XYZ file of C-alpha atoms in Angstrom:
637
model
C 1.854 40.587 -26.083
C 4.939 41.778 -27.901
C 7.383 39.061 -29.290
C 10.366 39.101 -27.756
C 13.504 39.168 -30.127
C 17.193 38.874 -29.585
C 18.981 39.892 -32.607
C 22.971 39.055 -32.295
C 24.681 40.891 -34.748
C 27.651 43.533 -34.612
C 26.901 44.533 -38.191
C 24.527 47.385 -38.020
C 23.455 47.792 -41.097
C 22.776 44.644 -41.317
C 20.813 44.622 -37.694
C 18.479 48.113 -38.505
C 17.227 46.213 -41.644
C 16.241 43.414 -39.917
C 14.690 44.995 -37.222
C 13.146 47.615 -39.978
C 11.558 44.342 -41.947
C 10.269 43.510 -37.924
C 8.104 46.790 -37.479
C 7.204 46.490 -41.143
C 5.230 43.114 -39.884
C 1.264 44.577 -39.770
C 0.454 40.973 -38.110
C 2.442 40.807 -34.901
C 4.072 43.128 -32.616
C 8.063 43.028 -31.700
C 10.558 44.089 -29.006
C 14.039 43.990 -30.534
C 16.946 44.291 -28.588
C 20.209 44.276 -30.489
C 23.179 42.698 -28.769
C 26.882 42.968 -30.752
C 28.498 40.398 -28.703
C 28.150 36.922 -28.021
C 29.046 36.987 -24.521
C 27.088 40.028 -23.477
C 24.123 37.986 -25.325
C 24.516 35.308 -22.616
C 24.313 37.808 -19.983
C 21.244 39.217 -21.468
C 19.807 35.373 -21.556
C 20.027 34.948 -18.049
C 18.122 37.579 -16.810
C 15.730 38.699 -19.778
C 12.190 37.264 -21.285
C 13.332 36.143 -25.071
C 10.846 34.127 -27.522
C 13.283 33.902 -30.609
C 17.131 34.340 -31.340
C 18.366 35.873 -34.515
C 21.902 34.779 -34.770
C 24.593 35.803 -37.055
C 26.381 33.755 -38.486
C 29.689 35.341 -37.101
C 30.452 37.290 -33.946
C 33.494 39.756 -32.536
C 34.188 37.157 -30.126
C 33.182 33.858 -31.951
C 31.200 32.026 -34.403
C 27.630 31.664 -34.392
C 28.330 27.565 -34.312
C 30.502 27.677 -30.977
C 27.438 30.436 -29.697
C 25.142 27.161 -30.354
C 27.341 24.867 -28.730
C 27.672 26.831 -25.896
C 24.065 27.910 -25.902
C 23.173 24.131 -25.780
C 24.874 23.642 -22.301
C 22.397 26.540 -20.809
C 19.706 24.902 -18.101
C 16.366 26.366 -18.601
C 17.167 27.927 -22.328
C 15.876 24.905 -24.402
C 12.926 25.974 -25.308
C 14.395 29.524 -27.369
C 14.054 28.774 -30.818
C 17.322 30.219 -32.978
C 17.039 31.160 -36.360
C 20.493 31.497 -38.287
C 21.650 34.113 -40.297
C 24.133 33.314 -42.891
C 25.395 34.793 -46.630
C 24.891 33.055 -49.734
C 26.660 30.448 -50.447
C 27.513 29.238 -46.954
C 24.604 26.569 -46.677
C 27.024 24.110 -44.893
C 27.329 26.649 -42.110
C 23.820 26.670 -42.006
C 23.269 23.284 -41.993
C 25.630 22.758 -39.051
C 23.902 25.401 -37.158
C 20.791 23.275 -37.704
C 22.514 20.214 -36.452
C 23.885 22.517 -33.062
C 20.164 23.508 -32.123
C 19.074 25.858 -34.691
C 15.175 25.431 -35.389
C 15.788 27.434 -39.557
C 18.152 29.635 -41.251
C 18.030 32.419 -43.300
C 20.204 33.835 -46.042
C 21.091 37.343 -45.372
C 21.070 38.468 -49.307
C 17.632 36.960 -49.853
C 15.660 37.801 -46.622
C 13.038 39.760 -46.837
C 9.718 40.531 -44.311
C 7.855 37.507 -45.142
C 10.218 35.051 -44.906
C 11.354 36.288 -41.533
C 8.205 36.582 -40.278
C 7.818 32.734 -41.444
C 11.144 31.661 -39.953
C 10.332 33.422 -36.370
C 6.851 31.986 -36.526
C 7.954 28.559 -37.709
C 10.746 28.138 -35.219
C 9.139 29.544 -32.349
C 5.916 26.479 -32.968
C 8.479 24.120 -33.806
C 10.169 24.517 -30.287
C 6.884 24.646 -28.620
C 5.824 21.688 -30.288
C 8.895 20.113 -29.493
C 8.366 21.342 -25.912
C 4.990 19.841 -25.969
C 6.027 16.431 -27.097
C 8.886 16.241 -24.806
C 6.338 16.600 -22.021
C 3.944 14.072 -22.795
C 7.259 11.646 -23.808
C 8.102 12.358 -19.842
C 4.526 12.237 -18.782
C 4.117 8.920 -20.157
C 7.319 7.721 -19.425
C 6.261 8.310 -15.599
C 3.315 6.560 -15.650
C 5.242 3.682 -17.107
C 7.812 4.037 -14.600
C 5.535 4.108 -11.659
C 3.274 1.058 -12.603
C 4.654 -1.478 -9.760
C 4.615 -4.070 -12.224
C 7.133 -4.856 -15.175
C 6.153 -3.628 -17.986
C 8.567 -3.313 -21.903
C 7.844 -2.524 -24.974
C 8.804 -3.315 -28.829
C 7.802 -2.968 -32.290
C 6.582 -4.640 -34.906
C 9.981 -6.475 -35.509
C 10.015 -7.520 -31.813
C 12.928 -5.539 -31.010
C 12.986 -4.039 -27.183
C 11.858 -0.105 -27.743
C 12.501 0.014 -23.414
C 10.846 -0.917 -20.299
C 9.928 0.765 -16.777
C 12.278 0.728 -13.644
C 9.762 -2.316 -12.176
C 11.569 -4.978 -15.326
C 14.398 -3.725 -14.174
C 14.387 -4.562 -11.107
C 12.604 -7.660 -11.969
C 15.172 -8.505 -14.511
C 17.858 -7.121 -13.525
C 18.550 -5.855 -16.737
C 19.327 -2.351 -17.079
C 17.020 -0.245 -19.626
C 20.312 0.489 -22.063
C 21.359 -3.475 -22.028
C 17.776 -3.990 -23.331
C 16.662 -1.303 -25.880
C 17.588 -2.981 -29.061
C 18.049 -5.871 -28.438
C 15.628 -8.949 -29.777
C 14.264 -11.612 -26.970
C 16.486 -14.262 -28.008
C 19.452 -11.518 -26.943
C 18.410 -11.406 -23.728
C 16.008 -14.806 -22.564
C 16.323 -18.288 -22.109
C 15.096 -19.887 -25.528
C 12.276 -20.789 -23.759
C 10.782 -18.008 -22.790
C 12.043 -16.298 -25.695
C 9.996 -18.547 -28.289
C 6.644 -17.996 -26.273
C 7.410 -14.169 -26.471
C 7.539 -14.578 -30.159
C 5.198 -16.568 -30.143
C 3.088 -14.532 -28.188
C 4.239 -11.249 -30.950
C 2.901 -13.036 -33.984
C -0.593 -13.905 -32.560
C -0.615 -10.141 -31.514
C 0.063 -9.410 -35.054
C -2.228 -11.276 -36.531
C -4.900 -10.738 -34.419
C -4.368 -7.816 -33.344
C -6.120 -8.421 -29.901
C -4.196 -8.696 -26.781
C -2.455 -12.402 -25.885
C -1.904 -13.425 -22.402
C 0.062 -16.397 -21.315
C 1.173 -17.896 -17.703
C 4.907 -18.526 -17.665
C 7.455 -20.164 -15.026
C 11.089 -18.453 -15.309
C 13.717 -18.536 -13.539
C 15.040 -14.868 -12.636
C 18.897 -14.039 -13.102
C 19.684 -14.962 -9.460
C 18.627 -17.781 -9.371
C 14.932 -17.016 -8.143
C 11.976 -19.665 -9.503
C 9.221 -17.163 -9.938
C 5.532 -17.935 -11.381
C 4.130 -14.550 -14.006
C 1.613 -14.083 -16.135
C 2.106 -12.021 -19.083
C -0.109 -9.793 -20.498
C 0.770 -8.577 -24.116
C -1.225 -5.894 -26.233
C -0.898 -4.119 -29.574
C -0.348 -0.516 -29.518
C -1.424 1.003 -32.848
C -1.041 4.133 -35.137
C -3.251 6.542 -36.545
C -3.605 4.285 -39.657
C -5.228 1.584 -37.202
C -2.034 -0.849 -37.994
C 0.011 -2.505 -35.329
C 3.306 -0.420 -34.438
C 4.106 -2.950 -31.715
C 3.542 -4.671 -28.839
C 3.445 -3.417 -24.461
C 3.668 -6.252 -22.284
C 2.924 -6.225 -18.384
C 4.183 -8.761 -16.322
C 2.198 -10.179 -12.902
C 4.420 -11.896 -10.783
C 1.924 -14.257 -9.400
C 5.050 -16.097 -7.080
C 3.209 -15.454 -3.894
C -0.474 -16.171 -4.669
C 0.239 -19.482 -6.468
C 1.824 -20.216 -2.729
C -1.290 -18.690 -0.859
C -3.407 -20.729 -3.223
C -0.975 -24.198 -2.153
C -1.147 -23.131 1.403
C -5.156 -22.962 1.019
C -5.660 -25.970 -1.144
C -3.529 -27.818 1.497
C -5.322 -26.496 4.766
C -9.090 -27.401 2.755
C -7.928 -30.898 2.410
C -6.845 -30.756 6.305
C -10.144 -29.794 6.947
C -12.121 -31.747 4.562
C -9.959 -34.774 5.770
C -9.812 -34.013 9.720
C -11.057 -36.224 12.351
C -13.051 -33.695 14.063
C -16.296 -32.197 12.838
C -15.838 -29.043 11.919
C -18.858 -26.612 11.139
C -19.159 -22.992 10.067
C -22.072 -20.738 10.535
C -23.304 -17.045 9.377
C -23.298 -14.159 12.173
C -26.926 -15.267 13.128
C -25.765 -19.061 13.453
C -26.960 -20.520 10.269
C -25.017 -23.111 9.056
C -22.685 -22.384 5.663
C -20.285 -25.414 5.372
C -19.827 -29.001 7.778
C -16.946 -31.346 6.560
C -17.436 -34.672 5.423
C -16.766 -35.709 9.194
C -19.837 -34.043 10.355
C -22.234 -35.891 8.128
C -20.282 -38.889 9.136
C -21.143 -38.710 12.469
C -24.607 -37.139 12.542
C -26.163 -38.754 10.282
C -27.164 -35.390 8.670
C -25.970 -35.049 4.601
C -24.688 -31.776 3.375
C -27.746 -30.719 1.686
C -29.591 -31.533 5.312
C -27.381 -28.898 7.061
C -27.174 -26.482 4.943
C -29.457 -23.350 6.458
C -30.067 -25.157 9.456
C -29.098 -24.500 12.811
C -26.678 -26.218 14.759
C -29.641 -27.008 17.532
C -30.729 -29.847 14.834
C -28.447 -32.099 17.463
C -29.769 -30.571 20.670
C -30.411 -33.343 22.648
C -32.382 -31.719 25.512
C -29.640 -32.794 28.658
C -28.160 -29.626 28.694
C -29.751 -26.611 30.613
C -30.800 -23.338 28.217
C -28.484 -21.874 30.720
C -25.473 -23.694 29.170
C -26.554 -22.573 25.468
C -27.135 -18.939 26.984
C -23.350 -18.592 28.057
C -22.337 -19.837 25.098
C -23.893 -17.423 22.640
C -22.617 -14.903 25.067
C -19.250 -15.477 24.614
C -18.983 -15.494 21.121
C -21.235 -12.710 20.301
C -18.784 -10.543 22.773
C -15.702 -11.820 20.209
C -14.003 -14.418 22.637
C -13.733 -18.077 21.976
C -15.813 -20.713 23.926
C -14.681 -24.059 24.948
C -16.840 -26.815 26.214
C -19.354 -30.159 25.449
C -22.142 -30.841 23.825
C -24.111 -33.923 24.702
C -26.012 -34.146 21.089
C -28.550 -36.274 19.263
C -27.516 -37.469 15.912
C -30.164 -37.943 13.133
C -31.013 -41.321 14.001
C -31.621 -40.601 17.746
C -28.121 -41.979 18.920
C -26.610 -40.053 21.719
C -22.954 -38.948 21.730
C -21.123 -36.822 22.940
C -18.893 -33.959 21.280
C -15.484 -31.442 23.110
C -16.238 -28.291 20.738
C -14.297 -25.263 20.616
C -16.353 -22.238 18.656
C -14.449 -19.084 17.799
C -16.021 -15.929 15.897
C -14.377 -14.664 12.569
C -13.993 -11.318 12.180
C -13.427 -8.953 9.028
C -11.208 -6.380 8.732
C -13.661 -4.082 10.527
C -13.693 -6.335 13.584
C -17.265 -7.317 12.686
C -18.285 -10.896 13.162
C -19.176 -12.283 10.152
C -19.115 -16.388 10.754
C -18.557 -18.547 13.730
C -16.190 -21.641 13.271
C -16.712 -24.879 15.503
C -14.483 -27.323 15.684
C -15.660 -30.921 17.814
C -14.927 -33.913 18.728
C -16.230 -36.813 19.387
C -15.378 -37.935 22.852
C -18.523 -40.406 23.195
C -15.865 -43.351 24.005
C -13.560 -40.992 26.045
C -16.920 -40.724 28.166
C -16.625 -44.505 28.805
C -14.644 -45.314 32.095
C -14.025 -48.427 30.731
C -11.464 -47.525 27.863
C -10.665 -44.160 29.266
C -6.903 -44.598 28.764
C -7.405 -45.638 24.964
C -9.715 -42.686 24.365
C -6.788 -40.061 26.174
C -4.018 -41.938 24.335
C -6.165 -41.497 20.592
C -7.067 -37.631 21.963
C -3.650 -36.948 22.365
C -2.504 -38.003 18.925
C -5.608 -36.235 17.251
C -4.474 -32.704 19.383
C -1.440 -33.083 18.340
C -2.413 -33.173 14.613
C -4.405 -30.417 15.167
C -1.527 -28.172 16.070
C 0.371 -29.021 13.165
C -2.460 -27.848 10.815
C -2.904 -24.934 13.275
C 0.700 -23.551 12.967
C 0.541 -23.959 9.413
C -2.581 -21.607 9.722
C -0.742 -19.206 12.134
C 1.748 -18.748 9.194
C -0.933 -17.964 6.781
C -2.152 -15.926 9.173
C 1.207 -14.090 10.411
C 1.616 -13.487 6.968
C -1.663 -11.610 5.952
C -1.089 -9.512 9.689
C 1.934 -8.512 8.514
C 1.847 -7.889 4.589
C -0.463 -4.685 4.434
C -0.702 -1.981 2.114
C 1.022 1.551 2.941
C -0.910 4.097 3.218
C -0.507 6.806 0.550
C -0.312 10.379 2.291
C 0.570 13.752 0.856
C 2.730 14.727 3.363
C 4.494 11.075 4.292
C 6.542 8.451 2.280
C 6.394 5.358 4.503
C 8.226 1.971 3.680
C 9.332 -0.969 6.039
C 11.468 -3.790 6.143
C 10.614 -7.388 7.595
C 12.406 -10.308 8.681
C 11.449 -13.336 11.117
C 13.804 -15.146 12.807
C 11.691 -18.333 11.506
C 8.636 -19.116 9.815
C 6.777 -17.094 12.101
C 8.194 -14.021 14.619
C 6.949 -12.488 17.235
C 7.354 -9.177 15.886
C 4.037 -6.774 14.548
C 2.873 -3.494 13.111
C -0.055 -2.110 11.861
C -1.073 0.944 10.020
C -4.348 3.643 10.682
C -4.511 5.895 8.179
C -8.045 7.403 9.726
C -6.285 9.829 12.333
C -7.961 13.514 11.388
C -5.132 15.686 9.693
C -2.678 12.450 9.978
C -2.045 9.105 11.036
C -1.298 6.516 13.244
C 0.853 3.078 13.515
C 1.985 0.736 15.787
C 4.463 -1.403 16.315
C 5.253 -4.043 18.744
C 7.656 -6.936 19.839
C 7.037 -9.994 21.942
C 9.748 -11.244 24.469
C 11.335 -14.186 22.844
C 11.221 -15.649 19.134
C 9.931 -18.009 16.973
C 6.442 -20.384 17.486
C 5.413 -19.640 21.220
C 5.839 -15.399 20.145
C 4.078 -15.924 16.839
C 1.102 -17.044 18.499
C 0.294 -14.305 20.331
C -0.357 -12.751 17.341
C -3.665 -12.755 16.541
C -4.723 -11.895 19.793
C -1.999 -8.646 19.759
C -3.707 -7.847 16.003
C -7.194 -8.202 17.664
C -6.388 -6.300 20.896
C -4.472 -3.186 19.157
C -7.049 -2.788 16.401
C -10.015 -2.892 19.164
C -7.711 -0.425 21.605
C -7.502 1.872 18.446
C -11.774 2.289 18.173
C -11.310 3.827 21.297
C -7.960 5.375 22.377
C -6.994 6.406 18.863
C -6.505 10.152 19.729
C -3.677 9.360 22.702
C -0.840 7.634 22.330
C -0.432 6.817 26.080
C -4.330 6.182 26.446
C -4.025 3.666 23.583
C -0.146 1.466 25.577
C -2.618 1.843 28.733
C -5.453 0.101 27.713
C -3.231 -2.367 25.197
C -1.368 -3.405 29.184
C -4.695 -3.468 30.705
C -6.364 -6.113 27.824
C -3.114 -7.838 27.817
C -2.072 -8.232 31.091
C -4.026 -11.434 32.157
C -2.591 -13.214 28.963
C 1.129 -12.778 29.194
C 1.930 -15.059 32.056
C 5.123 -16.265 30.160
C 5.952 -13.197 27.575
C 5.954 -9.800 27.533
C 5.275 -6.909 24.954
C 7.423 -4.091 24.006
C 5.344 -1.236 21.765
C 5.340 2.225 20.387
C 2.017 3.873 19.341
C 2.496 7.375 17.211
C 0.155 9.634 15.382
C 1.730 12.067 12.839
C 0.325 15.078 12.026
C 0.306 17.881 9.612
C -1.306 21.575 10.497
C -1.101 23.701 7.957
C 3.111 23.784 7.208
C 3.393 22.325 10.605
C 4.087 18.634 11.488
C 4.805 16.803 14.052
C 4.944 13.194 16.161
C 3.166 12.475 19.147
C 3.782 8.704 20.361
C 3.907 6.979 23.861
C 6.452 3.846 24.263
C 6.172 0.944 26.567
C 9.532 -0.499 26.728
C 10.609 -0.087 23.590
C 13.793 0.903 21.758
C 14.002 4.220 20.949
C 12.685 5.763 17.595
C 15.555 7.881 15.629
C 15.168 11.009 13.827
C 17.612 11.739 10.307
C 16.792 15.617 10.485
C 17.064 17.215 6.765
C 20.428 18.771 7.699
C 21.814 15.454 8.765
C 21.606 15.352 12.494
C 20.818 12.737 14.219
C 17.959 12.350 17.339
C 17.119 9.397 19.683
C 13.605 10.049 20.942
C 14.161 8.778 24.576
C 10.906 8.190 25.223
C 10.369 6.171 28.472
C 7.611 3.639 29.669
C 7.034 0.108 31.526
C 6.882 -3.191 29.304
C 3.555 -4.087 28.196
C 1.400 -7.037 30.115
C 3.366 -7.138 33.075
C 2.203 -4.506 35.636
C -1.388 -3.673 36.571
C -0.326 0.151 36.569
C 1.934 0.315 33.725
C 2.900 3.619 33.345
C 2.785 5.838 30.043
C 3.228 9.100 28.866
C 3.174 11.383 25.689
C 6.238 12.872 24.062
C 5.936 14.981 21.309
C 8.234 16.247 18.780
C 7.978 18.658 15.673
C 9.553 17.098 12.382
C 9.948 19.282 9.218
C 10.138 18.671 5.453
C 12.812 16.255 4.463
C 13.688 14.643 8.031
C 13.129 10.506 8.400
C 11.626 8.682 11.342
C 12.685 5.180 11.934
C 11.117 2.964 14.460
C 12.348 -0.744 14.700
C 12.231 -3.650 17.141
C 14.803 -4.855 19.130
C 16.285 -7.396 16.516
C 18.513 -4.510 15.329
C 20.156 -2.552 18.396
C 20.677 -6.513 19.925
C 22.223 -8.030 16.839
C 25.431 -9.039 18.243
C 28.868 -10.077 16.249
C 31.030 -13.236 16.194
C 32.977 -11.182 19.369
C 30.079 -10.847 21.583
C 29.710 -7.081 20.384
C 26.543 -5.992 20.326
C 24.926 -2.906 17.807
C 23.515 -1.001 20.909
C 21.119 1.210 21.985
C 22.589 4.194 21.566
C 26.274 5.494 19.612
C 26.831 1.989 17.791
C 22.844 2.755 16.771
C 23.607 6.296 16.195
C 26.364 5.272 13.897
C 23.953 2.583 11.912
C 21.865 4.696 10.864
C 24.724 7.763 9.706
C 26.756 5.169 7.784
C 23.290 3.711 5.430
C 22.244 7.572 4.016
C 20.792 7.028 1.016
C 18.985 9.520 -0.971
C 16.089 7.062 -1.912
C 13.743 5.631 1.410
C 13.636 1.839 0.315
C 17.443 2.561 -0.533
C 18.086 3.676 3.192
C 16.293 0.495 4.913
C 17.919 -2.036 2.308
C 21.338 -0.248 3.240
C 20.864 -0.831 6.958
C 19.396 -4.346 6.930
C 22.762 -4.997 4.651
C 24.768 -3.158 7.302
C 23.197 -5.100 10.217
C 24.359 -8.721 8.352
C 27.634 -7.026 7.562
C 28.173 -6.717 11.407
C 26.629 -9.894 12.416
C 29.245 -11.418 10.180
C 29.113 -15.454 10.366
C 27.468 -15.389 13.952
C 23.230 -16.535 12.903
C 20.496 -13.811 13.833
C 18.694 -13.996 16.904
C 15.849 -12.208 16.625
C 13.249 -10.992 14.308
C 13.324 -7.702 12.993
C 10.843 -5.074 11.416
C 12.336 -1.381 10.773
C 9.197 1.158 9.671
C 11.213 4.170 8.089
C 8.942 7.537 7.612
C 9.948 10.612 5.196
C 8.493 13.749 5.392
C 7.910 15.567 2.517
């Protein structure tokens, strides 16, 4: 292919001998075109293929410096090399032309066809070069910037080279305030001196160093990290400097609390408790259990829990039993066992199966009693009086498991689609809500999510939970494909449960079809989803149905709408439309919504929910919430 040359000059002679020592080039083929003016040059740039620029050094209409200046300001021209040409003895000129963008320059009086051909060839693989590096600079900056965790770098004299948009949000420390600047500029001493610390064993070892850290963040925030800091080297195998990654480890080291402190509940709990595999054998009984049976540790261990059949209950009994829980639902009842020693007693057990994230039973939990006294007519009222203290103990740990377990229902991963961006926004009145979602991303060609509210706030909503997480995710085996199928069966399975509540709910499945896309959901009582089209209009998706757990013939209904490349979908319990104000105002359901959602446009997704959970406090002034809320926003890309 022929090298495409621009040669800017008005001089002609001086233009035919350049393009004469072109043709006389036996190594490489050129297409000259000769341009006299510097404007008509930039008119030729924005529609023609050029590989170099020959520049004189001075134009009709202006210098070859202000061409360069002006050439620098041109999107998409950056990668032209320009060569120069000046007389002799103006190697200033040239030299500013080299600090304006030139790549080389040649002088006019001494040119001849090898050194242009070198200065053509050498500036168009320096720009290349430079081309290439500037794309793996970007490539690796975006890797950098996308790891979710913060990550900076220095050199070897521990000075801040940059960091990824993660520290920065982290830190709160903008990427300029930090480049530059030491750890002792921008740390508490603290956690400075461990940083340099940290450096010099890097240096000397050259291996990488990790440490655990507790800092406090600049507002105010107590968070626990661990930082991970390795050498990066150069091609002489010598440390150039050091890339650190930073785990904020805040909420496991609370998970791990939360678990250490529900162990010792069991481990110290006044009922037996005793977990088995699927097939029943037994895999852990607290120190209560060998207390009472007789049987150690070791002794249970693999065994079956039949070891304390005492023989006065009827096969039938066991029969029922094993029924239940192999079909997923608890079973309550009691045992009249044999301990080890032959001593009778008798046990109140409750024995629930544990499922994995499959819905597969994988262990069965019992947790018993010993009601042997409470048997005894004689001190019946001492036995109910020390029952009721030991439920009530129970309950406590319990809730403190329900928020453990609200909290792993609720803190899933997004699913990663290449057609959807999907973020969400969560916050409980309390503790615990009553508010839930849940993400399928195994729809063919798209996928599905839920979302629901219970009626009411707080404990007695929260608990319903588990058994809305176990319902929904059962419901979708079956009815995944319908959206009104899947609110049917969800009233159907709930409807002997919610004597006291009620559920609101939205099931959608998103697709994509080739370039088309669209949203097919039903809704059982709840607020309306909201479409932000791509040219700014706005859509309430007024999709009707009955509340959730109520009726016996709930009824439900498919609406489907197409959505296109750059539109958002928000879905969102009632917490937001029914925040009210320190007046009595409330949000609404439909032009004080409408208006919500307008005023927060923000380019950025997580920018747009942030703006509108800031928007909904902004209204709700000094008056406190009073309700949970989840918002689930959806961008189509």
């Amino acid at each position: 292919m022929d090298i495409k040359i621009l040669l800017i000059n008005d001089k002609s002679g001086e233009a035919d001998l350049l393009k004469e020592l072109l043709s006389a080039d036996p190594s490489a083929s050129y297409d000259t075109t000769c341009i006299n003016r510097g404007y008509e040059a930039f008119e030729y740039l924005e529609h023609g293929r050029v590989d170099c620029i020959l520049l004189d050094c001075r134009l009709p209409d202006m210098t070859g410096i202000e061409f360069l200046e002006r050439f620098a300001g041109m999107i998409g021209h950056h990668g032209i090399p320009v060569v120069f040409l000046t007389g002799s003895g103006a190697e200033a000129s040239a030299l500013e032309a080299m600090k304006k963008g030139a790549s080389d320059y040649i002088i006019k009086d001494l040119v001849n066809a090898s050194s242009l051909r070198r200065s053509i060839k050498y500036s168009i693989e320096k720009k290349l070069s430079e081309k290439k590096q500037r794309e793996q600079q970007e490539l690796i900056n975006t890797i950098i910037d996308n790891i979710p965790n913060p990550v900076f770098y220095k050199d070897r004299n521990r000075v801040f080279l940059g960091c990824n948009k993660s520290y920065e949000a982290f830190f709160g420390v903008p990427k300029s305030e930090l480049t530059g600047k030491t750890a002792y500029d921008v740390f508490e001493e603290e956690f400075a001196a461990m940083l340099d610390q940290m450096d010099a064993e890097i240096l000397f070892r050259k291996a990488p160093v990790s440490r655990d850290f507790k800092l406090r963040t600049p507002d105010g925030d107590e968070r626990n990290i661990i930082i991970n800091n390795a050498p990066y080297m150069n091609a002489a195998g010598e440390v150039s400097g050091v890339v650190a990654v930073i785990t904020d480890i805040t909420e496991r080291k609370k998970t791990e609390n939360e678990l250490r402190k529900l162990v010792a509940a069991v481990e110290k709990s006044p009922s037996t408790v005793v977990i088995t595999d699927s097939k029943g054998n037994i895999e852990y009984v607290n120190p209560k259990f060998t207390r009472l049976t007789g049987y150690s540790f070791e002794e249970a261990m693999g065994a079956n829990p039949r070891i304390l059949k005492s023989g006065e209950q009827p096969a039938e009994y066991y029969s029922e039993l094993w029924e239940t829980i192999s079909a997923g639902r608890d079973w309550h009842g009691e045992f009249h066992n044999k301990k080890k020693n032959g001593e009778m007693y008798w046990e109140l057990a409750s024995i629930s199966p544990i499922l994995d994230e499959e819905g597969k039973i994988v262990n069965y939990i019992a947790v018993k009693e010993d009601i042997t006294e409470r048997k005894n007519a004689e001190i019946a009222l001492k036995i109910r009086e020390e029952d009721l203290s030991r439920k009530n103990d129970i309950m406590e740990k319990d809730l403190e498991l329900a928020q453990i377990t609200q909290n792993a229902l609720l803190h899933m991963e997004i699913p990663e689609l290449d057609f959807i961006r999907i973020d969400y926004r969560y916050k409980p009145l309390g503790s615990v809500g009553g508010d839930f979602f849940n993400f399928y991303p195994y729809i063919k060609d798209g996928f599905a999510f839920f979302i629901g509210d219970v009626s009411g706030h707080g404990v007695s909503s929260a608990l319903f939970l588990s058994l809305i997480k176990s319902s929904t995710d059962r419901i979708f085996r079956k009815h995944a494909e319908s959206p009104s199928e899947y609110i049917s069966a969800l009233n159907r399975d709930l409807k002997g449960f919610m004597t006291s509540h009620f559920i609101t709910g939205i099931y959608g499945i998103m697709r994509k079809s080739g370039e088309t896309k669209s949203l097919t959901l039903a809704n059982g009582g709840h607020p309306y989803p909201v479409i932000i089209r791509s040219n700014g209009d706005i859509e309430i998706i007024k999709s009707g149905g009955t509340l959730i757990g109520i009726l016996d013939d709930g009824r439900y209904i498919d609406f489907t709408v197409e959505i296109n490349s750059g539109d958002r979908l928000f879905v969102f319990t009632d917490g937001i439309p029914e925040t009210e104000n320190d007046k009595g105002e409330m949000i609404g359901f439909e032009e004080g919504l409408a208006d919500l959602f307008k005023s927060s446009v923000k380019d950025d997704l997580s920018d747009y929910l942030d703006e509108i959970m800031r928007r909904v406090i902004e209204f709700r002034s000094t008056r406190p919430p009073g309700d949970d809320i989840i918002i689930i926003g959806f961008e189509i890309l």
